[in-house]
Amino acid sequence: MTPGMLIVSLIFVGISMLVSYRLQGKFREYSGIPTSSGLTGKQIAQKMLNDNGIYDVQVISVDGFLTDHYDPTNKTVNLSPEVYSGANVAAAAVAAHECGHAIQHKNAYAWLGLRSRLVPMVQFSSQWLQFVLMIGVFALYWTSAPLLIGIILFGLTTLFALVTLPVEFDASRRALIWLDNTNVMRRQEHDKAKDALWWAAMTYVVSAVASVVMLVQYIFLFLGARDRN
């Protein structure tokens, strides 16, 4: 990694940490605001699934903080303890968002399908990416072939990050529409839920932008080495 690439990488690490810190702050703030319905995250998730005709998805609790996710392989909405048992705005927003992914799965949402197909390739590329890029940079004076392989692997992870964006934004959109059309929360609570989901989405945006910027820099590095050789 060149000094310039290192600086850019550190800048995005800093931005990512700030966004993550802001998200955690929003989650803690809105965790202190109870919903008017008094429903817990588990109850909200179950209700949203049933309202959308989904009865084969299980809502379960998983360890960790903000570890919430939907697993399409075993059809489970996995909620962190704070969300699973919480009867507050933050829990409602997160639970509804994860159910948004379950609805995408049911409706065969194209972007979710594409992301799922990319998972095996991304898992493979992630295992070798840093190793191949390191070799590629050190071998530039002799050959640019290893760096090209690293760029291809990096391109896969970047594509995955970009495909994730519409998946996440659409899940939040579905969650907010459902929350707006039910009596789960009042309007003021809905606005706070929207704010929490926006900050959650920003973590994916920062990650995607950082990946694109780093990929472009590696491409320029490759092109420069190829011209020298």
Backbone as numpy.savetxt, mean C-alpha at the origin, in Angstrom:
# Nx Ny Nz CAx CAy CAz Cx Cy Cz
25.86 2.34 -5.76 25.02 3.53 -5.76 25.90 4.78 -5.76
25.65 5.68 -6.70 26.43 6.90 -6.80 26.04 7.86 -5.68
26.91 8.87 -5.37 26.57 9.84 -4.32 25.24 10.53 -4.57
24.97 10.87 -5.84 23.69 11.52 -6.16 22.51 10.63 -5.87
22.63 9.37 -6.23 21.55 8.41 -5.98 21.36 8.20 -4.49
22.46 8.21 -3.74 22.37 8.04 -2.29 21.63 9.21 -1.66
21.92 10.42 -2.14 21.24 11.62 -1.61 19.75 11.56 -1.89
19.38 11.21 -3.13 17.97 11.10 -3.49 17.28 10.04 -2.65
17.97 8.92 -2.46 17.41 7.83 -1.65 17.16 8.29 -0.22
18.11 9.02 0.35 17.96 9.52 1.72 16.83 10.53 1.83
16.67 11.35 0.79 15.57 12.33 0.79 14.23 11.62 0.86
14.07 10.58 0.04 12.79 9.87 0.03 12.59 9.05 1.29
13.67 8.57 1.88 13.55 7.89 3.17 13.01 8.86 4.21
13.54 10.09 4.18 13.07 11.12 5.11 11.60 11.46 4.89
11.21 11.63 3.61 9.82 11.94 3.30 8.90 10.80 3.75
9.34 9.56 3.48 8.55 8.39 3.86 8.36 8.33 5.37
9.41 8.65 6.12 9.32 8.63 7.57 8.36 9.70 8.08
8.39 10.87 7.45 7.49 11.95 7.85 6.03 11.60 7.59
5.77 11.02 6.40 4.40 10.63 6.06 3.92 9.52 7.00
4.80 8.55 7.27 4.45 7.47 8.18 4.16 7.99 9.59
4.98 8.94 10.03 4.78 9.55 11.35 3.44 10.29 11.39
3.12 10.99 10.29 1.86 11.73 10.21 0.67 10.76 10.22
0.80 9.65 9.49 -0.27 8.65 9.46 -0.51 8.07 10.84
0.56 7.72 11.54 0.42 7.16 12.88 -0.23 8.17 13.82
0.12 9.45 13.64 -0.48 10.49 14.46 -1.97 10.63 14.19
-2.34 10.57 12.91 -3.76 10.66 12.54 -4.52 9.46 13.10
-3.91 8.27 13.01 -4.59 7.08 13.50 -4.84 7.19 15.00
-3.82 7.65 15.74 -3.99 7.77 17.19 -5.03 8.85 17.52
-5.00 9.96 16.75 -5.97 11.03 17.00 -7.40 10.54 16.78
-7.64 9.89 15.65 -8.99 9.46 15.31 -9.40 8.20 16.06
-8.42 7.52 16.67 -8.76 6.38 17.52 -9.44 6.86 18.81
-9.26 8.13 19.12 -9.87 8.70 20.32 -11.25 9.28 20.07
-11.74 9.15 18.84 -13.06 9.69 18.50 -14.01 8.53 18.23
-14.94 8.25 19.15 -15.86 7.12 18.95 -16.86 7.40 17.83
-17.27 6.34 17.15 -18.29 6.48 16.12 -19.66 6.53 16.77
-20.59 7.20 16.13 -21.93 7.34 16.69 -22.66 6.00 16.76
-22.28 5.07 15.88 -22.94 3.76 15.86 -22.46 2.86 16.99
-21.23 3.09 17.46 -20.67 2.24 18.50 -20.19 0.89 17.99
-20.15 0.69 16.68 -19.71 -0.58 16.11 -18.19 -0.68 16.12
-17.70 -1.87 16.37 -16.26 -2.10 16.32 -15.82 -2.31 14.86
-14.50 -2.31 14.67 -13.98 -2.54 13.33 -14.44 -3.87 12.76
-14.44 -4.90 13.58 -14.90 -6.22 13.13 -16.36 -6.16 12.70
-17.19 -5.52 13.50 -18.62 -5.44 13.18 -18.86 -4.62 11.91
-18.08 -3.54 11.75 -18.21 -2.72 10.55 -17.79 -3.51 9.32
-16.69 -4.24 9.44 -16.21 -5.05 8.31 -17.26 -6.09 7.93
-17.81 -6.76 8.94 -18.80 -7.80 8.65 -20.04 -7.21 8.01
-20.46 -6.05 8.48 -21.64 -5.40 7.92 -21.40 -4.96 6.47
-20.24 -4.38 6.21 -19.94 -3.92 4.86 -19.86 -5.10 3.89
-19.26 -6.20 4.33 -19.20 -7.39 3.49 -20.59 -7.91 3.18
-21.42 -8.02 4.21 -22.77 -8.54 4.01 -23.62 -7.61 3.15
-23.45 -6.30 3.35 -24.20 -5.33 2.54 -23.85 -5.44 1.06
-22.66 -5.96 0.78 -22.23 -6.12 -0.61 -22.34 -7.56 -1.09
-23.10 -8.35 -0.37 -23.36 -9.72 -0.80 -22.17 -10.65 -0.68
-21.26 -10.35 0.25 -20.08 -11.19 0.43 -20.22 -11.95 1.75
-20.32 -13.27 1.66 -20.52 -14.09 2.85 -19.43 -15.15 3.02
-18.47 -15.19 2.09 -17.43 -16.21 2.17 -16.07 -15.63 2.58
-16.08 -14.41 3.12 -14.85 -13.76 3.59 -14.88 -13.68 5.12
-13.82 -14.14 5.75 -13.75 -14.15 7.21 -13.00 -12.93 7.71
-13.50 -12.31 8.77 -12.84 -11.17 9.41 -12.09 -11.68 10.63
-10.76 -11.52 10.62 -9.95 -12.05 11.73 -9.01 -10.97 12.26
-8.46 -11.22 13.43 -7.51 -10.30 14.06 -6.09 -10.83 13.88
-5.16 -9.92 13.55 -3.75 -10.28 13.39 -2.90 -9.36 14.26
-1.74 -9.84 14.65 -0.86 -9.07 15.51 -0.24 -7.89 14.76
0.18 -6.87 15.52 0.89 -5.74 14.94 0.08 -4.46 14.91
0.79 -3.36 14.61 0.16 -2.04 14.54 0.07 -1.63 13.08
-1.15 -1.32 12.62 -1.41 -0.98 11.22 -0.95 -2.09 10.28
-1.24 -3.33 10.67 -0.91 -4.49 9.84 -2.13 -4.97 9.07
-3.15 -4.14 8.99 -4.41 -4.50 8.36 -4.23 -4.76 6.86
-4.86 -5.83 6.37 -4.80 -6.14 4.95 -5.87 -7.16 4.58
-6.16 -7.21 3.28 -7.06 -8.24 2.76 -6.23 -9.27 2.03
-6.45 -10.54 2.32 -5.71 -11.62 1.67 -6.65 -12.36 0.71
-6.46 -12.15 -0.61 -7.36 -12.79 -1.57 -7.14 -14.29 -1.69
-5.98 -14.79 -1.24 -5.69 -16.22 -1.38 -6.56 -17.07 -0.46
-6.86 -16.55 0.73 -7.71 -17.32 1.65 -8.97 -16.55 2.04
-9.22 -15.45 1.34 -10.42 -14.63 1.55 -10.61 -14.26 3.02
-9.65 -13.51 3.54 -9.75 -13.02 4.91 -9.46 -11.53 4.96
-10.25 -10.83 5.76 -9.97 -9.43 6.09 -9.22 -9.47 7.41
-7.96 -9.11 7.38 -7.09 -9.21 8.56 -6.96 -7.82 9.20
-7.43 -7.71 10.43 -7.43 -6.43 11.13 -6.51 -6.49 12.35
-5.74 -5.42 12.55 -4.89 -5.31 13.73 -5.78 -5.22 14.96
-5.27 -5.56 16.15 -6.10 -5.55 17.37 -6.83 -4.23 17.61
-6.12 -3.10 17.35 -6.73 -1.78 17.58 -7.93 -1.55 16.67
-7.85 -2.06 15.46 -8.94 -1.89 14.50 -10.04 -2.92 14.74
-9.63 -4.14 15.00 -10.59 -5.24 15.20 -11.56 -4.94 16.34
-11.02 -4.45 17.46 -11.84 -4.23 18.65 -12.24 -2.77 18.84
-11.64 -1.86 18.08 -11.90 -0.43 18.26 -13.25 0.00 17.72
-13.93 0.85 18.48 -15.21 1.42 18.04 -15.01 2.92 17.84
-14.16 3.26 16.91 -13.81 4.66 16.69 -13.64 4.95 15.20
-13.40 6.20 14.87 -13.31 6.63 13.48 -12.17 5.95 12.73
-11.01 5.85 13.37 -9.86 5.23 12.72 -10.14 3.77 12.40
-10.70 3.04 13.36 -11.00 1.63 13.15 -12.03 1.45 12.04
-13.04 2.31 12.02 -14.07 2.22 10.99 -13.49 2.45 9.60
-12.62 3.47 9.49 -12.03 3.80 8.19 -11.17 2.65 7.67
-10.31 2.11 8.54 -9.40 1.04 8.11 -10.16 -0.22 7.78
-11.12 -0.59 8.63 -11.90 -1.81 8.39 -12.67 -1.72 7.08
-13.28 -0.57 6.83 -14.03 -0.39 5.58 -13.11 -0.41 4.37
-11.92 0.16 4.51 -10.95 0.17 3.41 -10.56 -1.26 3.03
-10.26 -2.09 4.02 -9.86 -3.47 3.72 -11.01 -4.25 3.10
-12.23 -3.95 3.51 -13.38 -4.58 2.87 -13.55 -4.09 1.44
-13.08 -2.88 1.17 -13.08 -2.38 -0.20 -12.28 -3.29 -1.11
-11.18 -3.85 -0.60 -10.38 -4.79 -1.38 -11.15 -6.09 -1.62
-11.91 -6.52 -0.61 -12.72 -7.74 -0.77 -13.78 -7.55 -1.85
-14.35 -6.35 -1.90 -15.34 -6.04 -2.94 -14.67 -6.02 -4.32
-13.45 -5.46 -4.38 -12.70 -5.48 -5.63 -12.49 -6.92 -6.10
-12.15 -7.79 -5.17 -11.92 -9.20 -5.50 -13.19 -9.84 -6.04
-14.30 -9.57 -5.37 -15.57 -10.14 -5.80 -15.94 -9.66 -7.20
-15.69 -8.38 -7.48 -16.07 -7.78 -8.76 -15.01 -7.93 -9.84
-13.95 -8.69 -9.53 -12.84 -8.91 -10.47 -12.27 -7.58 -10.97
-11.99 -6.69 -10.03 -11.41 -5.39 -10.35 -10.07 -5.59 -11.06
-9.93 -5.02 -12.24 -8.80 -5.31 -13.12 -7.44 -5.02 -12.48
-7.34 -3.86 -11.80 -6.05 -3.49 -11.21 -5.64 -4.43 -10.09
-6.61 -4.91 -9.32 -6.31 -5.87 -8.26 -5.84 -7.19 -8.87
-6.50 -7.59 -9.97 -6.09 -8.82 -10.64 -4.68 -8.73 -11.17
-4.34 -7.56 -11.74 -2.99 -7.36 -12.26 -1.97 -7.40 -11.12
-2.27 -6.75 -10.01 -1.35 -6.74 -8.87 -1.14 -8.15 -8.35
-2.20 -8.94 -8.28 -2.08 -10.32 -7.79 -1.20 -11.15 -8.71
-1.30 -10.91 -10.02 -0.47 -11.67 -10.96 0.99 -11.25 -10.89
1.23 -10.03 -10.46 2.60 -9.54 -10.35 3.31 -10.04 -9.07
2.54 -10.45 -8.08 3.12 -10.82 -6.78 4.24 -11.84 -6.89
4.06 -12.98 -7.60 5.16 -13.97 -7.67 6.42 -13.40 -8.29
6.28 -12.59 -9.34 7.44 -11.99 -10.00 8.14 -10.99 -9.09
7.35 -10.22 -8.35 7.92 -9.23 -7.44 8.63 -9.92 -6.28
8.07 -11.00 -5.79 8.72 -11.75 -4.71 10.07 -12.27 -5.17
10.15 -12.76 -6.41 11.41 -13.25 -6.95 12.41 -12.11 -7.13
11.95 -11.01 -7.74 12.85 -9.89 -8.01 13.35 -9.25 -6.73
12.51 -9.20 -5.70 12.90 -8.58 -4.43 14.02 -9.36 -3.75
14.05 -10.68 -3.96 15.08 -11.51 -3.34 16.47 -11.22 -3.92
16.51 -10.86 -5.20 17.79 -10.71 -5.89 18.14 -9.28 -6.25
17.19 -8.37 -6.10 17.35 -7.01 -6.61 18.60 -6.31 -6.10
18.75 -6.18 -4.79 19.87 -5.44 -4.22 21.21 -6.08 -4.58
21.25 -7.39 -4.56 22.48 -8.12 -4.88 22.89 -7.87 -6.34
21.93 -7.97 -7.25 22.22 -7.78 -8.68 22.60 -6.33 -8.97
21.90 -5.39 -8.36 22.23 -3.97 -8.58 23.63 -3.65 -8.06
23.99 -4.21 -6.92 25.32 -3.96 -6.36 26.40 -4.48 -7.31
26.20 -5.69 -7.81 27.15 -6.25 -8.78 27.18 -5.39 -10.03
26.00 -4.97 -10.48 25.91 -4.17 -11.69 26.68 -2.86 -11.59
26.59 -2.20 -10.46 27.28 -0.92 -10.27 28.79 -1.14 -10.22
29.24 -2.16 -9.49 30.67 -2.43 -9.37 31.29 -2.91 -10.68
30.47 -3.55 -11.54 30.99 -4.11 -12.79 30.86 -3.17 -13.97
30.44 -1.93 -13.73 30.16 -1.01 -14.82 31.38 -0.75 -15.70
32.58 -0.75 -15.13 33.78 -0.45 -15.92 34.12 -1.57 -16.91
33.55 -2.76 -16.67 33.83 -3.90 -17.56 32.62 -4.25 -18.43
31.44 -4.24 -17.82 30.23 -4.60 -18.57 29.01 -3.97 -17.89
28.02 -3.66 -18.70 26.79 -3.07 -18.16 25.65 -4.09 -18.09
25.93 -5.34 -18.50 24.89 -6.37 -18.54 24.26 -6.65 -17.17
25.05 -6.81 -16.08 24.43 -7.06 -14.78 23.51 -5.93 -14.34
23.92 -4.69 -14.63 23.08 -3.55 -14.25 21.76 -3.58 -15.01
21.81 -3.98 -16.28 20.58 -4.08 -17.07 19.63 -5.10 -16.45
20.17 -6.22 -16.00 19.33 -7.22 -15.34 18.73 -6.64 -14.07
19.54 -5.88 -13.31 19.05 -5.24 -12.10 17.94 -4.25 -12.41
18.09 -3.51 -13.50 17.07 -2.53 -13.89 15.75 -3.23 -14.24
15.85 -4.38 -14.90 14.63 -5.14 -15.23 13.93 -5.60 -13.96
14.71 -6.11 -13.00 14.13 -6.54 -11.73 13.52 -5.36 -10.98
14.25 -4.23 -10.99 13.75 -3.02 -10.33 12.48 -2.52 -11.02
12.44 -2.68 -12.33 11.26 -2.26 -13.08 10.02 -3.02 -12.65
10.19 -4.30 -12.32 9.05 -5.09 -11.86 8.51 -4.57 -10.53
9.42 -4.25 -9.62 8.97 -3.74 -8.32 8.34 -2.35 -8.46
8.88 -1.56 -9.39 8.31 -0.23 -9.64 6.92 -0.35 -10.26
6.76 -1.27 -11.19 5.45 -1.50 -11.80 4.44 -1.92 -10.74
4.87 -2.77 -9.83 3.98 -3.22 -8.75 3.56 -2.04 -7.88
4.51 -1.15 -7.56 4.20 0.02 -6.74 3.20 0.93 -7.44
3.34 1.08 -8.76 2.42 1.94 -9.52 1.04 1.31 -9.63
0.98 0.00 -9.86 -0.30 -0.69 -9.97 -1.04 -0.66 -8.63
-0.29 -0.63 -7.54 -0.89 -0.60 -6.21 -1.69 0.69 -5.98
-1.29 1.78 -6.61 -1.95 3.07 -6.37 -3.44 3.04 -6.70
-3.85 2.68 -7.93 -5.30 2.65 -8.18 -6.04 1.65 -7.31
-5.37 0.56 -6.93 -6.01 -0.44 -6.07 -6.33 0.18 -4.70
-5.37 0.90 -4.14 -5.57 1.50 -2.82 -6.57 2.66 -2.85
-6.45 3.53 -3.84 -7.37 4.66 -3.93 -8.80 4.19 -4.17
-8.96 3.15 -4.99 -10.31 2.65 -5.26 -10.91 2.00 -4.02
-10.10 1.28 -3.25 -10.60 0.66 -2.02 -11.08 1.73 -1.03
-10.34 2.84 -0.94 -10.75 3.94 -0.07 -12.03 4.59 -0.58
-12.12 4.73 -1.90 -13.34 5.31 -2.49 -14.56 4.46 -2.15
-14.43 3.15 -2.31 -15.54 2.26 -1.99 -15.89 2.33 -0.50
-14.87 2.42 0.34 -15.11 2.48 1.78 -15.88 3.75 2.15
-15.45 4.88 1.61 -16.08 6.15 1.95 -17.51 6.23 1.43
-17.76 5.67 0.24 -19.12 5.65 -0.30 -20.03 4.84 0.60
-19.53 3.68 1.03 -20.35 2.84 1.91 -20.58 3.52 3.25
-19.55 4.10 3.83 -19.70 4.79 5.11 -20.68 5.95 4.99
-20.68 6.60 3.84 -21.56 7.76 3.61 -23.01 7.32 3.47
-23.22 6.11 2.97 -24.58 5.63 2.70 -25.18 4.82 3.85
-24.43 4.70 4.93 -24.94 3.96 6.09 -25.01 4.90 7.29
-25.48 4.35 8.40 -25.56 5.14 9.64 -24.42 4.81 10.59
-23.31 4.33 10.03 -22.17 3.95 10.87 -21.55 5.16 11.54
-21.51 6.30 10.84 -20.91 7.51 11.41 -21.58 8.76 10.88
-21.42 9.84 11.64 -21.97 11.14 11.22 -21.04 11.79 10.19
-21.51 12.92 9.64 -20.75 13.59 8.59 -19.37 14.02 9.07
-19.30 14.58 10.28 -18.01 15.03 10.81 -17.04 13.85 10.96
-17.56 12.71 11.38 -16.74 11.52 11.51 -16.29 11.03 10.14
-17.16 11.14 9.17 -16.85 10.73 7.80 -15.67 11.53 7.25
-15.66 12.82 7.50 -14.56 13.67 7.03 -13.22 13.26 7.66
-13.26 12.88 8.92 -12.04 12.44 9.60 -11.58 11.08 9.05
-12.53 10.21 8.75 -12.19 8.92 8.14 -11.53 9.13 6.79
-12.06 10.07 6.02 -11.49 10.40 4.72 -10.07 10.91 4.86
-9.83 11.75 5.86 -8.49 12.29 6.11 -7.51 11.17 6.48
-7.95 10.25 7.31 -7.08 9.13 7.71 -6.71 8.27 6.51
-7.68 7.98 5.65 -7.41 7.15 4.48 -6.53 7.88 3.47
-6.65 9.21 3.42 -5.79 9.98 2.51 -4.33 9.86 2.92
-4.06 9.97 4.20 -2.68 9.86 4.67 -2.15 8.44 4.48
-3.02 7.45 4.62 -2.60 6.08 4.36 -2.22 5.92 2.89
-2.99 6.52 2.00 -2.70 6.44 0.57 -1.39 7.14 0.23
-1.07 8.21 0.97 0.16 8.94 0.69 1.41 8.09 0.91
1.33 7.11 1.80 2.49 6.23 2.00 2.78 5.44 0.73
1.73 5.03 0.03 1.91 4.31 -1.24 2.39 5.25 -2.34
1.91 6.47 -2.32 2.32 7.45 -3.34 3.81 7.75 -3.22
4.26 8.00 -1.99 5.68 8.30 -1.78 6.54 7.12 -2.21
6.12 5.91 -1.86 6.87 4.71 -2.24 6.96 4.56 -3.75
5.85 4.82 -4.44 5.83 4.68 -5.90 6.71 5.73 -6.57
6.60 6.98 -6.11 7.41 8.06 -6.69 8.89 7.79 -6.46
9.25 7.37 -5.26 10.65 7.06 -4.95 11.17 5.96 -5.85
10.35 4.94 -6.08 10.76 3.82 -6.92 10.98 4.27 -8.36
10.10 5.13 -8.87 10.23 5.63 -10.23 11.51 6.47 -10.37
11.74 7.35 -9.41 12.92 8.22 -9.46 14.20 7.40 -9.43
14.27 6.41 -8.54 15.46 5.58 -8.46 15.65 4.75 -9.73
14.57 4.26 -10.28 14.66 3.49 -11.52 15.22 4.33 -12.65
14.73 5.56 -12.77 15.22 6.47 -13.81 16.71 6.73 -13.64
17.14 6.90 -12.40 18.56 7.16 -12.15 19.42 5.96 -12.54
18.95 4.77 -12.26 19.69 3.57 -12.67 19.73 3.44 -14.20
18.65 3.83 -14.85 18.63 3.79 -16.31 19.65 4.77 -16.89
19.71 5.98 -16.34 20.70 6.96 -16.80 22.12 6.46 -16.55
22.32 5.81 -15.41 23.63 5.25 -15.09 24.01 4.18 -16.11
23.06 3.36 -16.48 23.29 2.30 -17.48 23.61 2.91 -18.85
22.82 3.92 -19.25 23.03 4.54 -20.55 24.41 5.21 -20.63
24.80 5.86 -19.52 26.12 6.50 -19.49 27.24 5.49 -19.60
27.11 4.37 -18.90 28.14 3.33 -18.97 28.19 2.70 -20.35
27.05 2.51 -20.95 27.01 1.91 -22.29 27.69 2.80 -23.32
27.47 4.12 -23.18 28.10 5.06 -24.10 29.63 5.05 -23.93
30.10 4.90 -22.69 31.55 4.88 -22.44 32.18 3.60 -23.01
31.41 2.53 -22.90 31.95 1.25 -23.37 31.82 1.10 -24.88
